[in-house]
Amino acid sequence: MAIKHFASLSLVILALATTLLAGQAEARGGLGGNLCRRADYPVICRSAVKRLSNPYAAMSSAIRQLIDETNKAKRLAAKLGSSGAGDVCRESYSDAIGNLQTCSVNLRRHDKSGLRINLSAALSAFGDCDDALSDYGRSPLSKTNQALNKMASNGLYLATLIH
């Protein structure tokens, strides 16, 4: 009879230990290895961070991808010619790229406030392009700007995870 209780007790202890260790791992990992779980746009976030679990490395990857996508948008804006909106968008994208490059420097220096400021400035630059295009109705850059806005928003979220 005592052996039967001992076996049950050891299973209870094993279950309790497993639960406690899992809780510690969650507390240590914060988001359990899924940095994008609480992002505004988790699917886009996961695409940018490529299964990285270190917030610093994930932020670096997200910045690089945002710079690449902003460069593509800038080339697309060049196809609009020298219309007023096209010029504004090209300039806005150039400003955003500069802000994002500064984000990389902020990240290396562990300057969290500078990182957030420059990400916000890039987000604002995308909005400047949207404002310039608003008079033209539907624009080939509308979806591009929407994607850039989502990526920058996720970047602001990832910046909160860096310690």
mmCIF file with all atom_site columns, N, CA and C in Angstrom, residues 43-91:
data_model
loop_
_atom_site.group_PDB
_atom_site.id
_atom_site.type_symbol
_atom_site.label_atom_id
_atom_site.label_alt_id
_atom_site.label_comp_id
_atom_site.label_asym_id
_atom_site.label_entity_id
_atom_site.label_seq_id
_atom_site.pdbx_PDB_ins_code
_atom_site.Cartn_x
_atom_site.Cartn_y
_atom_site.Cartn_z
_atom_site.occupancy
_atom_site.B_iso_or_equiv
_atom_site.pdbx_formal_charge
_atom_site.auth_seq_id
_atom_site.auth_comp_id
_atom_site.auth_asym_id
_atom_site.auth_atom_id
_atom_site.pdbx_PDB_model_num
ATOM 1   N N  . VAL A 1 43 ? 1.887  38.258 -37.842 1.00 0.00 ? 43 VAL A N  1
ATOM 2   C CA . VAL A 1 43 ? 2.340  37.530 -39.032 1.00 0.00 ? 43 VAL A CA 1
ATOM 3   C C  . VAL A 1 43 ? 3.473  38.295 -39.717 1.00 0.00 ? 43 VAL A C  1
ATOM 4   N N  . ILE A 1 44 ? 3.310  39.597 -39.850 1.00 0.00 ? 44 ILE A N  1
ATOM 5   C CA . ILE A 1 44 ? 4.348  40.429 -40.461 1.00 0.00 ? 44 ILE A CA 1
ATOM 6   C C  . ILE A 1 44 ? 5.583  40.445 -39.579 1.00 0.00 ? 44 ILE A C  1
ATOM 7   N N  . CYS A 1 45 ? 5.380  40.497 -38.280 1.00 0.00 ? 45 CYS A N  1
ATOM 8   C CA . CYS A 1 45 ? 6.495  40.496 -37.331 1.00 0.00 ? 45 CYS A CA 1
ATOM 9   C C  . CYS A 1 45 ? 7.304  39.211 -37.461 1.00 0.00 ? 45 CYS A C  1
ATOM 10  N N  . ARG A 1 46 ? 6.615  38.074 -37.483 1.00 0.00 ? 46 ARG A N  1
ATOM 11  C CA . ARG A 1 46 ? 7.335  36.790 -37.592 1.00 0.00 ? 46 ARG A CA 1
ATOM 12  C C  . ARG A 1 46 ? 8.135  36.716 -38.883 1.00 0.00 ? 46 ARG A C  1
ATOM 13  N N  . SER A 1 47 ? 7.610  37.289 -39.935 1.00 0.00 ? 47 SER A N  1
ATOM 14  C CA . SER A 1 47 ? 8.334  37.318 -41.208 1.00 0.00 ? 47 SER A CA 1
ATOM 15  C C  . SER A 1 47 ? 9.618  38.137 -41.089 1.00 0.00 ? 47 SER A C  1
ATOM 16  N N  . ALA A 1 48 ? 9.551  39.209 -40.334 1.00 0.00 ? 48 ALA A N  1
ATOM 17  C CA . ALA A 1 48 ? 10.713 40.095 -40.188 1.00 0.00 ? 48 ALA A CA 1
ATOM 18  C C  . ALA A 1 48 ? 11.781 39.531 -39.254 1.00 0.00 ? 48 ALA A C  1
ATOM 19  N N  . VAL A 1 49 ? 11.357 38.848 -38.194 1.00 0.00 ? 49 VAL A N  1
ATOM 20  C CA . VAL A 1 49 ? 12.341 38.393 -37.206 1.00 0.00 ? 49 VAL A CA 1
ATOM 21  C C  . VAL A 1 49 ? 12.845 36.974 -37.473 1.00 0.00 ? 49 VAL A C  1
ATOM 22  N N  . LYS A 1 50 ? 12.215 36.271 -38.371 1.00 0.00 ? 50 LYS A N  1
ATOM 23  C CA . LYS A 1 50 ? 12.700 34.972 -38.843 1.00 0.00 ? 50 LYS A CA 1
ATOM 24  C C  . LYS A 1 50 ? 13.080 34.006 -37.722 1.00 0.00 ? 50 LYS A C  1
ATOM 25  N N  . ARG A 1 51 ? 12.180 33.778 -36.803 1.00 0.00 ? 51 ARG A N  1
ATOM 26  C CA . ARG A 1 51 ? 12.346 32.811 -35.707 1.00 0.00 ? 51 ARG A CA 1
ATOM 27  C C  . ARG A 1 51 ? 13.454 33.153 -34.716 1.00 0.00 ? 51 ARG A C  1
ATOM 28  N N  . LEU A 1 52 ? 13.889 34.362 -34.712 1.00 0.00 ? 52 LEU A N  1
ATOM 29  C CA . LEU A 1 52 ? 14.897 34.770 -33.729 1.00 0.00 ? 52 LEU A CA 1
ATOM 30  C C  . LEU A 1 52 ? 14.218 34.892 -32.369 1.00 0.00 ? 52 LEU A C  1
ATOM 31  N N  . SER A 1 53 ? 14.924 34.523 -31.313 1.00 0.00 ? 53 SER A N  1
ATOM 32  C CA . SER A 1 53 ? 14.339 34.623 -29.977 1.00 0.00 ? 53 SER A CA 1
ATOM 33  C C  . SER A 1 53 ? 14.990 35.726 -29.149 1.00 0.00 ? 53 SER A C  1
ATOM 34  N N  . ASN A 1 54 ? 16.083 36.278 -29.628 1.00 0.00 ? 54 ASN A N  1
ATOM 35  C CA . ASN A 1 54 ? 16.754 37.370 -28.940 1.00 0.00 ? 54 ASN A CA 1
ATOM 36  C C  . ASN A 1 54 ? 16.158 38.693 -29.445 1.00 0.00 ? 54 ASN A C  1
ATOM 37  N N  . PRO A 1 55 ? 15.571 39.491 -28.559 1.00 0.00 ? 55 PRO A N  1
ATOM 38  C CA . PRO A 1 55 ? 14.937 40.742 -28.992 1.00 0.00 ? 55 PRO A CA 1
ATOM 39  C C  . PRO A 1 55 ? 15.883 41.682 -29.740 1.00 0.00 ? 55 PRO A C  1
ATOM 40  N N  . TYR A 1 56 ? 17.138 41.723 -29.324 1.00 0.00 ? 56 TYR A N  1
ATOM 41  C CA . TYR A 1 56 ? 18.125 42.586 -29.966 1.00 0.00 ? 56 TYR A CA 1
ATOM 42  C C  . TYR A 1 56 ? 18.340 42.152 -31.424 1.00 0.00 ? 56 TYR A C  1
ATOM 43  N N  . ALA A 1 57 ? 18.564 40.851 -31.632 1.00 0.00 ? 57 ALA A N  1
ATOM 44  C CA . ALA A 1 57 ? 18.773 40.324 -32.984 1.00 0.00 ? 57 ALA A CA 1
ATOM 45  C C  . ALA A 1 57 ? 17.507 40.474 -33.826 1.00 0.00 ? 57 ALA A C  1
ATOM 46  N N  . ALA A 1 58 ? 16.353 40.269 -33.203 1.00 0.00 ? 58 ALA A N  1
ATOM 47  C CA . ALA A 1 58 ? 15.087 40.407 -33.912 1.00 0.00 ? 58 ALA A CA 1
ATOM 48  C C  . ALA A 1 58 ? 14.865 41.856 -34.356 1.00 0.00 ? 58 ALA A C  1
ATOM 49  N N  . MET A 1 59 ? 15.188 42.795 -33.482 1.00 0.00 ? 59 MET A N  1
ATOM 50  C CA . MET A 1 59 ? 15.048 44.214 -33.813 1.00 0.00 ? 59 MET A CA 1
ATOM 51  C C  . MET A 1 59 ? 15.974 44.572 -34.962 1.00 0.00 ? 59 MET A C  1
ATOM 52  N N  . SER A 1 60 ? 17.188 44.080 -34.931 1.00 0.00 ? 60 SER A N  1
ATOM 53  C CA . SER A 1 60 ? 18.152 44.340 -35.997 1.00 0.00 ? 60 SER A CA 1
ATOM 54  C C  . SER A 1 60 ? 17.631 43.807 -37.332 1.00 0.00 ? 60 SER A C  1
ATOM 55  N N  . SER A 1 61 ? 17.094 42.605 -37.315 1.00 0.00 ? 61 SER A N  1
ATOM 56  C CA . SER A 1 61 ? 16.529 42.009 -38.530 1.00 0.00 ? 61 SER A CA 1
ATOM 57  C C  . SER A 1 61 ? 15.339 42.823 -39.037 1.00 0.00 ? 61 SER A C  1
ATOM 58  N N  . ALA A 1 62 ? 14.486 43.245 -38.129 1.00 0.00 ? 62 ALA A N  1
ATOM 59  C CA . ALA A 1 62 ? 13.302 44.024 -38.511 1.00 0.00 ? 62 ALA A CA 1
ATOM 60  C C  . ALA A 1 62 ? 13.706 45.368 -39.131 1.00 0.00 ? 62 ALA A C  1
ATOM 61  N N  . ILE A 1 63 ? 14.725 46.008 -38.579 1.00 0.00 ? 63 ILE A N  1
ATOM 62  C CA . ILE A 1 63 ? 15.201 47.284 -39.132 1.00 0.00 ? 63 ILE A CA 1
ATOM 63  C C  . ILE A 1 63 ? 15.752 47.076 -40.537 1.00 0.00 ? 63 ILE A C  1
ATOM 64  N N  . ARG A 1 64 ? 16.567 46.028 -40.710 1.00 0.00 ? 64 ARG A N  1
ATOM 65  C CA . ARG A 1 64 ? 17.136 45.755 -42.051 1.00 0.00 ? 64 ARG A CA 1
ATOM 66  C C  . ARG A 1 64 ? 16.036 45.509 -43.076 1.00 0.00 ? 64 ARG A C  1
ATOM 67  N N  . GLN A 1 65 ? 15.033 44.728 -42.690 1.00 0.00 ? 65 GLN A N  1
ATOM 68  C CA . GLN A 1 65 ? 13.942 44.446 -43.618 1.00 0.00 ? 65 GLN A CA 1
ATOM 69  C C  . GLN A 1 65 ? 13.155 45.717 -43.926 1.00 0.00 ? 65 GLN A C  1
ATOM 70  N N  . LEU A 1 66 ? 12.935 46.553 -42.937 1.00 0.00 ? 66 LEU A N  1
ATOM 71  C CA . LEU A 1 66 ? 12.201 47.801 -43.152 1.00 0.00 ? 66 LEU A CA 1
ATOM 72  C C  . LEU A 1 66 ? 12.985 48.738 -44.073 1.00 0.00 ? 66 LEU A C  1
ATOM 73  N N  . ILE A 1 67 ? 14.301 48.779 -43.926 1.00 0.00 ? 67 ILE A N  1
ATOM 74  C CA . ILE A 1 67 ? 15.131 49.588 -44.838 1.00 0.00 ? 67 ILE A CA 1
ATOM 75  C C  . ILE A 1 67 ? 15.011 49.049 -46.253 1.00 0.00 ? 67 ILE A C  1
ATOM 76  N N  . ASP A 1 68 ? 15.090 47.724 -46.420 1.00 0.00 ? 68 ASP A N  1
ATOM 77  C CA . ASP A 1 68 ? 14.976 47.117 -47.752 1.00 0.00 ? 68 ASP A CA 1
ATOM 78  C C  . ASP A 1 68 ? 13.633 47.448 -48.395 1.00 0.00 ? 68 ASP A C  1
ATOM 79  N N  . GLU A 1 69 ? 12.566 47.309 -47.626 1.00 0.00 ? 69 GLU A N  1
ATOM 80  C CA . GLU A 1 69 ? 11.225 47.577 -48.171 1.00 0.00 ? 69 GLU A CA 1
ATOM 81  C C  . GLU A 1 69 ? 11.027 49.065 -48.471 1.00 0.00 ? 69 GLU A C  1
ATOM 82  N N  . THR A 1 70 ? 11.631 49.924 -47.667 1.00 0.00 ? 70 THR A N  1
ATOM 83  C CA . THR A 1 70 ? 11.532 51.369 -47.918 1.00 0.00 ? 70 THR A CA 1
ATOM 84  C C  . THR A 1 70 ? 12.302 51.735 -49.186 1.00 0.00 ? 70 THR A C  1
ATOM 85  N N  . ASN A 1 71 ? 13.431 51.095 -49.424 1.00 0.00 ? 71 ASN A N  1
ATOM 86  C CA . ASN A 1 71 ? 14.173 51.315 -50.670 1.00 0.00 ? 71 ASN A CA 1
ATOM 87  C C  . ASN A 1 71 ? 13.346 50.887 -51.882 1.00 0.00 ? 71 ASN A C  1
ATOM 88  N N  . LYS A 1 72 ? 12.633 49.771 -51.766 1.00 0.00 ? 72 LYS A N  1
ATOM 89  C CA . LYS A 1 72 ? 11.745 49.329 -52.855 1.00 0.00 ? 72 LYS A CA 1
ATOM 90  C C  . LYS A 1 72 ? 10.650 50.358 -53.092 1.00 0.00 ? 72 LYS A C  1
ATOM 91  N N  . ALA A 1 73 ? 10.098 50.895 -52.022 1.00 0.00 ? 73 ALA A N  1
ATOM 92  C CA . ALA A 1 73 ? 9.048  51.907 -52.142 1.00 0.00 ? 73 ALA A CA 1
ATOM 93  C C  . ALA A 1 73 ? 9.585  53.172 -52.808 1.00 0.00 ? 73 ALA A C  1
ATOM 94  N N  . LYS A 1 74 ? 10.808 53.517 -52.470 1.00 0.00 ? 74 LYS A N  1
ATOM 95  C CA . LYS A 1 74 ? 11.436 54.699 -53.061 1.00 0.00 ? 74 LYS A CA 1
ATOM 96  C C  . LYS A 1 74 ? 11.594 54.517 -54.579 1.00 0.00 ? 74 LYS A C  1
ATOM 97  N N  . ARG A 1 75 ? 11.996 53.313 -54.997 1.00 0.00 ? 75 ARG A N  1
ATOM 98  C CA . ARG A 1 75 ? 12.110 53.036 -56.435 1.00 0.00 ? 75 ARG A CA 1
ATOM 99  C C  . ARG A 1 75 ? 10.745 53.080 -57.113 1.00 0.00 ? 75 ARG A C  1
ATOM 100 N N  . LEU A 1 76 ? 9.718  52.597 -56.425 1.00 0.00 ? 76 LEU A N  1
ATOM 101 C CA . LEU A 1 76 ? 8.361  52.647 -56.971 1.00 0.00 ? 76 LEU A CA 1
ATOM 102 C C  . LEU A 1 76 ? 7.893  54.098 -57.093 1.00 0.00 ? 76 LEU A C  1
ATOM 103 N N  . ALA A 1 77 ? 8.230  54.917 -56.111 1.00 0.00 ? 77 ALA A N  1
ATOM 104 C CA . ALA A 1 77 ? 7.855  56.334 -56.145 1.00 0.00 ? 77 ALA A CA 1
ATOM 105 C C  . ALA A 1 77 ? 8.550  57.051 -57.296 1.00 0.00 ? 77 ALA A C  1
ATOM 106 N N  . ALA A 1 78 ? 9.744  56.614 -57.648 1.00 0.00 ? 78 ALA A N  1
ATOM 107 C CA . ALA A 1 78 ? 10.465 57.229 -58.769 1.00 0.00 ? 78 ALA A CA 1
ATOM 108 C C  . ALA A 1 78 ? 9.710  57.027 -60.086 1.00 0.00 ? 78 ALA A C  1
ATOM 109 N N  . LYS A 1 79 ? 8.939  55.953 -60.164 1.00 0.00 ? 79 LYS A N  1
ATOM 110 C CA . LYS A 1 79 ? 8.159  55.682 -61.373 1.00 0.00 ? 79 LYS A CA 1
ATOM 111 C C  . LYS A 1 79 ? 6.973  56.630 -61.516 1.00 0.00 ? 79 LYS A C  1
ATOM 112 N N  . LEU A 1 80 ? 6.638  57.347 -60.438 1.00 0.00 ? 80 LEU A N  1
ATOM 113 C CA . LEU A 1 80 ? 5.541  58.313 -60.509 1.00 0.00 ? 80 LEU A CA 1
ATOM 114 C C  . LEU A 1 80 ? 5.963  59.579 -61.244 1.00 0.00 ? 80 LEU A C  1
ATOM 115 N N  . GLY A 1 81 ? 7.236  59.668 -61.551 1.00 0.00 ? 81 GLY A N  1
ATOM 116 C CA . GLY A 1 81 ? 7.735  60.861 -62.229 1.00 0.00 ? 81 GLY A CA 1
ATOM 117 C C  . GLY A 1 81 ? 7.955  61.977 -61.235 1.00 0.00 ? 81 GLY A C  1
ATOM 118 N N  . SER A 1 82 ? 8.015  63.193 -61.769 1.00 0.00 ? 82 SER A N  1
ATOM 119 C CA . SER A 1 82 ? 8.279  64.333 -60.891 1.00 0.00 ? 82 SER A CA 1
ATOM 120 C C  . SER A 1 82 ? 6.997  65.061 -60.533 1.00 0.00 ? 82 SER A C  1
ATOM 121 N N  . SER A 1 83 ? 5.946  64.286 -60.292 1.00 0.00 ? 83 SER A N  1
ATOM 122 C CA . SER A 1 83 ? 4.716  64.892 -59.796 1.00 0.00 ? 83 SER A CA 1
ATOM 123 C C  . SER A 1 83 ? 4.973  65.373 -58.376 1.00 0.00 ? 83 SER A C  1
ATOM 124 N N  . GLY A 1 84 ? 4.154  66.258 -57.894 1.00 0.00 ? 84 GLY A N  1
ATOM 125 C CA . GLY A 1 84 ? 4.338  66.764 -56.536 1.00 0.00 ? 84 GLY A CA 1
ATOM 126 C C  . GLY A 1 84 ? 4.335  65.650 -55.514 1.00 0.00 ? 84 GLY A C  1
ATOM 127 N N  . ALA A 1 85 ? 3.388  64.728 -55.639 1.00 0.00 ? 85 ALA A N  1
ATOM 128 C CA . ALA A 1 85 ? 3.281  63.622 -54.689 1.00 0.00 ? 85 ALA A CA 1
ATOM 129 C C  . ALA A 1 85 ? 4.476  62.680 -54.810 1.00 0.00 ? 85 ALA A C  1
ATOM 130 N N  . GLY A 1 86 ? 4.908  62.419 -56.026 1.00 0.00 ? 86 GLY A N  1
ATOM 131 C CA . GLY A 1 86 ? 6.062  61.538 -56.233 1.00 0.00 ? 86 GLY A CA 1
ATOM 132 C C  . GLY A 1 86 ? 7.309  62.096 -55.581 1.00 0.00 ? 86 GLY A C  1
ATOM 133 N N  . ASP A 1 87 ? 7.512  63.408 -55.740 1.00 0.00 ? 87 ASP A N  1
ATOM 134 C CA . ASP A 1 87 ? 8.678  64.054 -55.119 1.00 0.00 ? 87 ASP A CA 1
ATOM 135 C C  . ASP A 1 87 ? 8.604  63.986 -53.596 1.00 0.00 ? 87 ASP A C  1
ATOM 136 N N  . VAL A 1 88 ? 7.405  64.241 -53.054 1.00 0.00 ? 88 VAL A N  1
ATOM 137 C CA . VAL A 1 88 ? 7.227  64.196 -51.598 1.00 0.00 ? 88 VAL A CA 1
ATOM 138 C C  . VAL A 1 88 ? 7.498  62.791 -51.082 1.00 0.00 ? 88 VAL A C  1
ATOM 139 N N  . CYS A 1 89 ? 6.994  61.794 -51.794 1.00 0.00 ? 89 CYS A N  1
ATOM 140 C CA . CYS A 1 89 ? 7.188  60.410 -51.345 1.00 0.00 ? 89 CYS A CA 1
ATOM 141 C C  . CYS A 1 89 ? 8.651  60.003 -51.419 1.00 0.00 ? 89 CYS A C  1
ATOM 142 N N  . ARG A 1 90 ? 9.331  60.349 -52.484 1.00 0.00 ? 90 ARG A N  1
ATOM 143 C CA . ARG A 1 90 ? 10.760 60.016 -52.587 1.00 0.00 ? 90 ARG A CA 1
ATOM 144 C C  . ARG A 1 90 ? 11.548 60.659 -51.446 1.00 0.00 ? 90 ARG A C  1
ATOM 145 N N  . GLU A 1 91 ? 11.240 61.921 -51.174 1.00 0.00 ? 91 GLU A N  1
ATOM 146 C CA . GLU A 1 91 ? 11.917 62.617 -50.078 1.00 0.00 ? 91 GLU A CA 1
ATOM 147 C C  . GLU A 1 91 ? 11.554 61.989 -48.726 1.00 0.00 ? 91 GLU A C  1
#
